[in-house]
Amino acid sequence: MTSRAELLSRGRELLESAGSQEPEACAQWLLASALGMGRLEPLAEPGAGVSPAAERTFMRLARKKASGLPLSYVLGWHDFMGLRLKVGPGVLVPRPETEELTELCARLLKGQRGAGPADILDFCAGSGCVAAGLAALLPLARVTAVEKSARALRYAETNAAAHGGGRIRALLGDNFRGLGPFDAIAANPPYIPAGVIPGLDQEVLKEPRVALDGGGDGLKVVRMIAADAPAALRPGGFLAMEVCDGQAPAALELLSGPAWAERAAYKDFNGKDRFVYGRTNG
Ligand SMILES: C[S@@+](CC[C@H](N)C(=O)[O-])C[C@H]1O[C@@H](n2cnc3c(N)ncnc32)[C@H](O)[C@@H]1O
C-alpha cells in the first residue's frame, strides 16, 4: 500500500508541475478529503497505508486541482465564518473580506437595534455566505438572499437549508422590486472593472463572470444598489456594501443624495477602505 507521505509528495509534485499555488497545503487538503479526515490528521501518521480506493480518489482530486480549478471547487465546500458551505462551479468562492462585511453588518445592526428580530437582505447572494453568516450571528433575524444566477442560487438554497434554521429564504432576482422593507441590506456585488478581468489569476477566471464583472468602471451594480436600496429599507435602515480597493470614495459619493442621512467607509484587515455604509433618514 502507498503511504500517506508518499501520496502527499506525489500530489504535491503534480500540483507544482501544473503551477498551482500552495501545492503542499492543497495536497494536504485533498488527502484529508480522500481519507474523510481533517486537514492535519493524516500527517499524524505519515507512514500509514492508504487504501487503493482512497488513493484513486486522491489522485482524481489532485488531477482536478492541477487542471486549474479553485481548491474549494475540488473539495466541494468552503469554510466561511466556521460554517461549511457547499460551493462549486457556477458560484463565487467566498472571500475572507466578506466575512468582515458580514460581521460589520451584524455589529452595526446590533448597535442600532439590539439583538431583537430584524429583516435583512443579502443582495448578490452567490453561495448565500453572507445570509448564512448573518443568520448565525443574529439568531432572531430573518434573511432574504437574492441572486441573479439560477446556477448560483442552487448553492444558496442548499446553504440556507443547512445553516439558516428556517430563517433564510433564497430568491432569484436582479433588483429590489417587490422586496422589503428591510432593516439592513448587505451586498457584495460584482465590482471588478471589465477591462481588468482578462488579467486576473487563472483560478479566479474559473469563477462565474457575472460574479466578478462590474462593467466599465466596476461600479455598474454598486450604482444600481445605491440608487434603489433606500426604497427597500425601513426609515433609519442601512446598506453595508463591499467594494474593490480604491472604489470607496466613488461608492460613498453614490450615498450622498437626500435619501441618505449618514455614510462612512470601513477598512478591511489590510487597512484598506473596502466597505461602505449608508443609513437612510428616519
Ligand atoms: C461578488 S459575488 C458575491 C457572492 C457572495 N455574496 C459572496 O460574497 O461570496 C456577486 C454575486 O452577485 C450576483 N449578481 C450579479 N449581478 C446581480 C444583480 N443585478 N442582482 C442580483 N445578483 C447579482 C452574481 O451572480 C454573484 O453571485
Tab-separated table of C-alpha atoms and ligand atoms in Angstrom:
chain	number	residue	atom	x	y	z
A	1	MET	CA	0.000	0.000	0.000
A	2	THR	CA	1.185	3.515	-0.729
A	3	SER	CA	1.858	5.528	2.424
A	4	ARG	CA	0.221	8.848	3.188
A	5	ALA	CA	3.615	10.592	2.951
A	6	GLU	CA	4.320	9.060	-0.489
A	7	LEU	CA	0.911	10.070	-1.769
A	8	LEU	CA	1.263	13.586	-0.416
A	9	SER	CA	4.572	14.058	-2.180
A	10	ARG	CA	3.135	12.624	-5.451
A	11	GLY	CA	0.227	15.046	-5.241
A	12	ARG	CA	2.452	17.989	-4.347
A	13	GLU	CA	4.726	17.280	-7.334
A	14	LEU	CA	1.738	17.041	-9.672
A	15	LEU	CA	0.396	20.382	-8.420
A	16	GLU	CA	3.839	22.015	-8.519
A	17	SER	CA	4.409	20.975	-12.110
A	18	ALA	CA	0.953	22.326	-13.010
A	19	GLY	CA	1.885	25.693	-11.456
A	20	SER	CA	-0.771	25.501	-8.709
A	21	GLN	CA	-0.348	27.900	-5.811
A	22	GLU	CA	0.430	26.448	-2.372
A	23	PRO	CA	0.874	22.867	-3.649
A	24	GLU	CA	1.798	21.444	-0.241
A	25	ALA	CA	-1.248	22.824	1.544
A	26	CYS	CA	-3.538	21.839	-1.351
A	27	ALA	CA	-2.175	18.269	-1.369
A	28	GLN	CA	-2.826	18.084	2.384
A	29	TRP	CA	-6.427	19.244	1.959
A	30	LEU	CA	-7.020	16.776	-0.862
A	31	LEU	CA	-5.544	13.827	1.042
A	32	ALA	CA	-7.616	14.724	4.089
A	33	SER	CA	-10.716	14.878	1.890
A	34	ALA	CA	-9.935	11.497	0.256
A	35	LEU	CA	-9.498	9.946	3.712
A	36	GLY	CA	-12.514	11.717	5.252
A	37	MET	CA	-10.303	13.443	7.840
A	38	GLY	CA	-9.435	16.961	8.961
A	39	ARG	CA	-6.571	18.672	7.121
A	40	LEU	CA	-3.747	17.810	9.548
A	41	GLU	CA	-4.976	14.411	10.743
A	42	PRO	CA	-3.225	12.347	8.037
A	43	LEU	CA	0.104	13.983	8.978
A	44	ALA	CA	-0.004	12.458	12.459
A	45	GLU	CA	0.791	9.037	10.923
A	46	PRO	CA	2.652	9.729	7.682
A	47	GLY	CA	3.712	6.080	7.266
A	48	ALA	CA	0.157	4.700	7.429
A	49	GLY	CA	-1.011	2.936	4.279
A	50	VAL	CA	-3.748	4.407	2.068
A	51	SER	CA	-6.357	2.044	0.635
A	52	PRO	CA	-6.399	1.713	-3.176
A	53	ALA	CA	-9.879	3.337	-3.284
A	54	ALA	CA	-8.711	6.364	-1.250
A	55	GLU	CA	-5.574	6.594	-3.397
A	56	ARG	CA	-7.697	6.694	-6.559
A	57	THR	CA	-9.921	9.374	-5.013
A	58	PHE	CA	-6.880	11.432	-4.019
A	59	MET	CA	-5.325	11.246	-7.485
A	60	ARG	CA	-8.644	12.168	-9.120
A	61	LEU	CA	-8.919	15.236	-6.867
A	62	ALA	CA	-5.257	16.164	-7.458
A	63	ARG	CA	-5.720	15.985	-11.238
A	64	LYS	CA	-8.812	18.215	-10.975
A	65	LYS	CA	-6.858	20.737	-8.908
A	66	ALA	CA	-3.941	20.551	-11.363
A	67	SER	CA	-6.360	21.433	-14.170
A	68	GLY	CA	-6.609	24.901	-12.581
A	69	LEU	CA	-9.807	24.683	-10.531
A	70	PRO	CA	-10.037	26.599	-7.236
A	71	LEU	CA	-9.373	24.279	-4.284
A	72	SER	CA	-12.868	24.885	-2.870
A	73	TYR	CA	-14.437	23.724	-6.163
A	74	VAL	CA	-12.435	20.492	-5.967
A	75	LEU	CA	-13.366	19.905	-2.326
A	76	GLY	CA	-16.980	20.966	-2.937
A	77	TRP	CA	-17.112	23.123	0.173
A	78	HIS	CA	-15.678	26.278	1.686
A	79	ASP	CA	-15.461	27.283	5.333
A	80	PHE	CA	-16.979	30.730	5.901
A	81	MET	CA	-17.112	32.057	9.460
A	82	GLY	CA	-16.867	28.470	10.676
A	83	LEU	CA	-19.823	27.364	8.525
A	84	ARG	CA	-19.123	24.668	5.937
A	85	LEU	CA	-20.837	25.907	2.779
A	86	LYS	CA	-21.415	23.993	-0.441
A	87	VAL	CA	-19.631	25.634	-3.383
A	88	GLY	CA	-18.605	24.551	-6.856
A	89	PRO	CA	-18.523	25.648	-10.489
A	90	GLY	CA	-21.113	28.364	-11.099
A	91	VAL	CA	-20.722	30.222	-7.816
A	92	LEU	CA	-18.089	32.557	-6.362
A	93	VAL	CA	-15.862	31.097	-3.653
A	94	PRO	CA	-16.449	33.360	-0.613
A	95	ARG	CA	-13.502	35.590	0.300
A	96	PRO	CA	-12.193	36.486	3.783
A	97	GLU	CA	-13.133	40.168	3.307
A	98	THR	CA	-16.756	39.109	3.014
A	99	GLU	CA	-16.588	37.547	6.453
A	100	GLU	CA	-15.674	41.044	7.626
A	101	LEU	CA	-18.623	42.546	5.733
A	102	THR	CA	-20.938	40.051	7.441
A	103	GLU	CA	-19.528	40.786	10.893
A	104	LEU	CA	-19.694	44.540	10.262
A	105	CYS	CA	-23.331	44.294	9.228
A	106	ALA	CA	-24.240	42.244	12.318
A	107	ARG	CA	-22.325	44.624	14.604
A	108	LEU	CA	-23.996	47.720	13.158
A	109	LEU	CA	-27.426	46.145	13.379
A	110	LYS	CA	-26.928	45.075	16.999
A	111	GLY	CA	-25.603	48.545	17.852
A	112	GLN	CA	-28.625	50.262	16.334
A	113	ARG	CA	-31.450	47.879	17.158
A	114	GLY	CA	-30.158	45.459	19.764
A	115	ALA	CA	-30.273	41.721	19.195
A	116	GLY	CA	-34.028	41.597	18.520
A	117	PRO	CA	-35.833	40.485	15.358
A	118	ALA	CA	-34.724	42.164	12.137
A	119	ASP	CA	-35.329	41.774	8.426
A	120	ILE	CA	-32.136	41.688	6.372
A	121	LEU	CA	-31.485	41.415	2.653
A	122	ASP	CA	-28.352	39.719	1.330
A	123	PHE	CA	-28.275	41.145	-2.203
A	124	CYS	CA	-25.970	39.455	-4.762
A	125	ALA	CA	-26.033	36.394	-2.541
A	126	GLY	CA	-23.946	33.877	-4.545
A	127	SER	CA	-23.441	30.880	-2.230
A	128	GLY	CA	-25.544	32.660	0.400
A	129	CYS	CA	-22.483	33.008	2.627
A	130	VAL	CA	-23.466	36.434	3.966
A	131	ALA	CA	-27.029	35.274	4.629
A	132	ALA	CA	-25.786	32.169	6.445
A	133	GLY	CA	-23.269	34.198	8.464
A	134	LEU	CA	-25.903	36.762	9.456
A	135	ALA	CA	-28.383	34.060	10.454
A	136	ALA	CA	-25.682	32.535	12.658
A	137	LEU	CA	-24.686	35.846	14.270
A	138	LEU	CA	-28.233	37.165	14.705
A	139	PRO	CA	-30.451	34.324	15.964
A	140	LEU	CA	-33.681	36.327	15.627
A	141	ALA	CA	-33.004	37.786	12.171
A	142	ARG	CA	-34.934	36.801	9.064
A	143	VAL	CA	-32.749	36.940	5.977
A	144	THR	CA	-33.729	37.176	2.312
A	145	ALA	CA	-30.962	36.179	-0.100
A	146	VAL	CA	-31.368	37.461	-3.674
A	147	GLU	CA	-29.232	36.177	-6.513
A	148	LYS	CA	-29.373	36.756	-10.262
A	149	SER	CA	-27.769	33.499	-11.427
A	150	ALA	CA	-30.014	30.426	-11.241
A	151	ARG	CA	-26.918	28.238	-11.002
A	152	ALA	CA	-25.527	30.153	-8.028
A	153	LEU	CA	-28.966	30.278	-6.396
A	154	ARG	CA	-28.992	26.474	-6.091
A	155	TYR	CA	-25.934	26.708	-3.824
A	156	ALA	CA	-27.587	29.493	-1.811
A	157	GLU	CA	-30.701	27.348	-1.355
A	158	THR	CA	-28.667	24.368	-0.174
A	159	ASN	CA	-26.647	26.504	2.233
A	160	ALA	CA	-29.758	28.268	3.505
A	161	ALA	CA	-31.368	24.910	4.267
A	162	ALA	CA	-28.239	23.680	6.034
A	163	HIS	CA	-27.409	26.807	8.036
A	164	GLY	CA	-30.436	29.081	8.104
A	165	GLY	CA	-32.514	27.413	10.804
A	166	GLY	CA	-35.569	28.126	8.630
A	167	ARG	CA	-34.837	31.884	8.716
A	168	ILE	CA	-33.272	32.326	5.244
A	169	ARG	CA	-35.279	32.431	2.020
A	170	ALA	CA	-33.316	32.401	-1.214
A	171	LEU	CA	-34.860	34.109	-4.243
A	172	LEU	CA	-33.914	34.508	-7.882
A	173	GLY	CA	-33.767	38.195	-8.798
A	174	ASP	CA	-31.628	41.043	-10.057
A	175	ASN	CA	-33.248	44.092	-8.465
A	176	PHE	CA	-35.149	45.293	-5.382
A	177	ARG	CA	-38.625	45.429	-6.900
A	178	GLY	CA	-41.251	43.908	-4.605
A	179	LEU	CA	-38.740	43.365	-1.799
A	180	GLY	CA	-38.680	44.812	1.687
A	181	PRO	CA	-38.889	46.764	3.817
A	182	PHE	CA	-35.599	45.707	5.423
A	183	ASP	CA	-33.711	46.943	8.456
A	184	ALA	CA	-30.421	46.297	6.702
A	185	ILE	CA	-29.086	45.360	3.291
A	186	ALA	CA	-25.727	43.622	2.974
A	187	ALA	CA	-24.286	43.411	-0.524
A	188	ASN	CA	-21.144	42.068	-2.102
A	189	PRO	CA	-21.805	42.938	-5.749
A	190	PRO	CA	-19.582	42.218	-8.744
A	191	TYR	CA	-17.194	45.190	-8.735
A	192	ILE	CA	-14.173	44.376	-10.874
A	193	PRO	CA	-13.769	46.738	-13.851
A	194	ALA	CA	-14.398	44.696	-17.016
A	195	GLY	CA	-11.012	45.624	-18.512
A	196	VAL	CA	-9.151	44.175	-15.512
A	197	ILE	CA	-10.815	40.762	-15.744
A	198	PRO	CA	-8.677	39.172	-18.511
A	199	GLY	CA	-5.550	39.773	-16.386
A	200	LEU	CA	-6.906	38.036	-13.278
A	201	ASP	CA	-5.399	34.824	-11.930
A	202	GLN	CA	-6.417	31.770	-13.975
A	203	GLU	CA	-8.188	30.225	-10.983
A	204	VAL	CA	-10.297	33.352	-10.488
A	205	LEU	CA	-11.264	33.162	-14.160
A	206	LYS	CA	-12.808	29.737	-13.445
A	207	GLU	CA	-15.378	31.583	-11.291
A	208	PRO	CA	-18.509	32.972	-12.945
A	209	ARG	CA	-18.011	36.195	-14.861
A	210	VAL	CA	-21.348	37.533	-13.565
A	211	ALA	CA	-19.872	37.358	-10.047
A	212	LEU	CA	-16.853	39.470	-10.998
A	213	ASP	CA	-17.756	41.871	-13.777
A	214	GLY	CA	-18.845	45.294	-12.544
A	215	GLY	CA	-18.905	46.894	-16.010
A	216	GLY	CA	-16.528	49.533	-17.388
A	217	ASP	CA	-15.645	51.253	-14.108
A	218	GLY	CA	-16.622	48.322	-11.882
A	219	LEU	CA	-19.494	50.287	-10.359
A	220	LYS	CA	-22.440	49.251	-12.525
A	221	VAL	CA	-24.189	47.095	-9.889
A	222	VAL	CA	-22.864	49.238	-6.999
A	223	ARG	CA	-24.560	52.246	-8.626
A	224	MET	CA	-27.872	50.414	-9.011
A	225	ILE	CA	-27.774	49.229	-5.386
A	226	ALA	CA	-27.006	52.735	-4.059
A	227	ALA	CA	-29.864	54.199	-6.105
A	228	ASP	CA	-32.518	51.590	-5.296
A	229	ALA	CA	-31.667	50.469	-1.752
A	230	PRO	CA	-33.377	53.401	0.078
A	231	ALA	CA	-36.820	52.372	-1.220
A	232	ALA	CA	-36.257	48.836	0.086
A	233	LEU	CA	-35.086	49.992	3.538
A	234	ARG	CA	-37.170	50.979	6.572
A	235	PRO	CA	-36.576	54.563	7.741
A	236	GLY	CA	-33.207	54.526	9.534
A	237	GLY	CA	-32.246	51.241	7.883
A	238	PHE	CA	-28.791	50.823	6.404
A	239	LEU	CA	-26.826	49.453	3.492
A	240	ALA	CA	-23.410	47.844	4.055
A	241	MET	CA	-21.624	47.037	0.806
A	242	GLU	CA	-18.245	45.575	-0.122
A	243	VAL	CA	-16.324	47.357	-2.887
A	244	CYS	CA	-12.964	46.980	-4.603
A	245	ASP	CA	-9.813	48.590	-3.203
A	246	GLY	CA	-9.866	52.206	-4.463
A	247	GLN	CA	-13.622	52.340	-5.107
A	248	ALA	CA	-14.765	53.549	-1.656
A	249	PRO	CA	-14.665	57.309	-2.442
A	250	ALA	CA	-16.784	56.862	-5.587
A	251	ALA	CA	-19.154	54.477	-3.788
A	252	LEU	CA	-19.560	56.916	-0.870
A	253	GLU	CA	-20.348	59.667	-3.349
A	254	LEU	CA	-23.240	57.493	-4.536
A	255	LEU	CA	-24.585	57.504	-0.961
A	256	SER	CA	-24.597	61.295	-0.697
A	257	GLY	CA	-28.132	62.002	-2.004
A	258	PRO	CA	-31.042	63.237	0.133
A	259	ALA	CA	-32.216	59.698	0.939
A	260	TRP	CA	-29.073	59.081	2.987
A	261	ALA	CA	-28.637	60.560	6.474
A	262	GLU	CA	-25.236	59.116	7.269
A	263	ARG	CA	-22.408	57.411	5.409
A	264	ALA	CA	-18.988	56.013	6.234
A	265	ALA	CA	-16.221	53.797	4.918
A	266	TYR	CA	-14.801	50.884	6.906
A	267	LYS	CA	-11.413	49.246	6.486
A	268	ASP	CA	-10.668	45.571	5.903
A	269	PHE	CA	-7.960	43.598	7.736
A	270	ASN	CA	-5.381	45.012	5.296
A	271	GLY	CA	-6.242	48.568	6.336
A	272	LYS	CA	-7.975	49.312	3.002
A	273	ASP	CA	-11.335	51.061	2.731
A	274	ARG	CA	-13.378	48.127	1.440
A	275	PHE	CA	-16.842	48.575	2.931
A	276	VAL	CA	-19.216	51.472	2.508
A	277	TYR	CA	-22.120	52.170	4.810
A	278	GLY	CA	-25.138	54.382	4.316
A	279	ARG	CA	-28.064	54.910	6.699
A	280	THR	CA	-31.340	56.320	5.471
A	281	ASN	CA	-33.271	59.149	7.106
A	282	GLY	CA	-35.632	58.264	9.897
B	1	LIG	C1	-19.078	39.113	-5.884
B	1	LIG	S1	-20.291	37.853	-5.998
B	1	LIG	C2	-20.731	37.711	-4.286
B	1	LIG	C3	-21.335	36.393	-3.929
B	1	LIG	C4	-21.477	36.174	-2.415
B	1	LIG	N1	-22.300	37.191	-1.801
B	1	LIG	C5	-20.101	36.181	-1.785
B	1	LIG	O1	-19.771	37.160	-1.115
B	1	LIG	O2	-19.352	35.218	-1.988
B	1	LIG	C6	-21.635	38.718	-6.727
B	1	LIG	C7	-22.895	37.879	-6.926
B	1	LIG	O3	-23.917	38.752	-7.397
B	1	LIG	C8	-24.645	38.135	-8.433
B	1	LIG	N2	-25.224	39.247	-9.223
B	1	LIG	C9	-24.665	39.975	-10.210
B	1	LIG	N3	-25.491	40.953	-10.605
B	1	LIG	C10	-26.604	40.855	-9.817
B	1	LIG	C11	-27.823	41.578	-9.717
B	1	LIG	N4	-28.099	42.641	-10.506
B	1	LIG	N5	-28.738	41.192	-8.813
B	1	LIG	C12	-28.520	40.127	-8.006
B	1	LIG	N6	-27.373	39.386	-8.042
B	1	LIG	C13	-26.435	39.760	-8.942
B	1	LIG	C14	-23.635	37.265	-9.134
B	1	LIG	O4	-24.256	36.215	-9.834
B	1	LIG	C15	-22.784	36.784	-7.948
B	1	LIG	O5	-23.293	35.588	-7.416
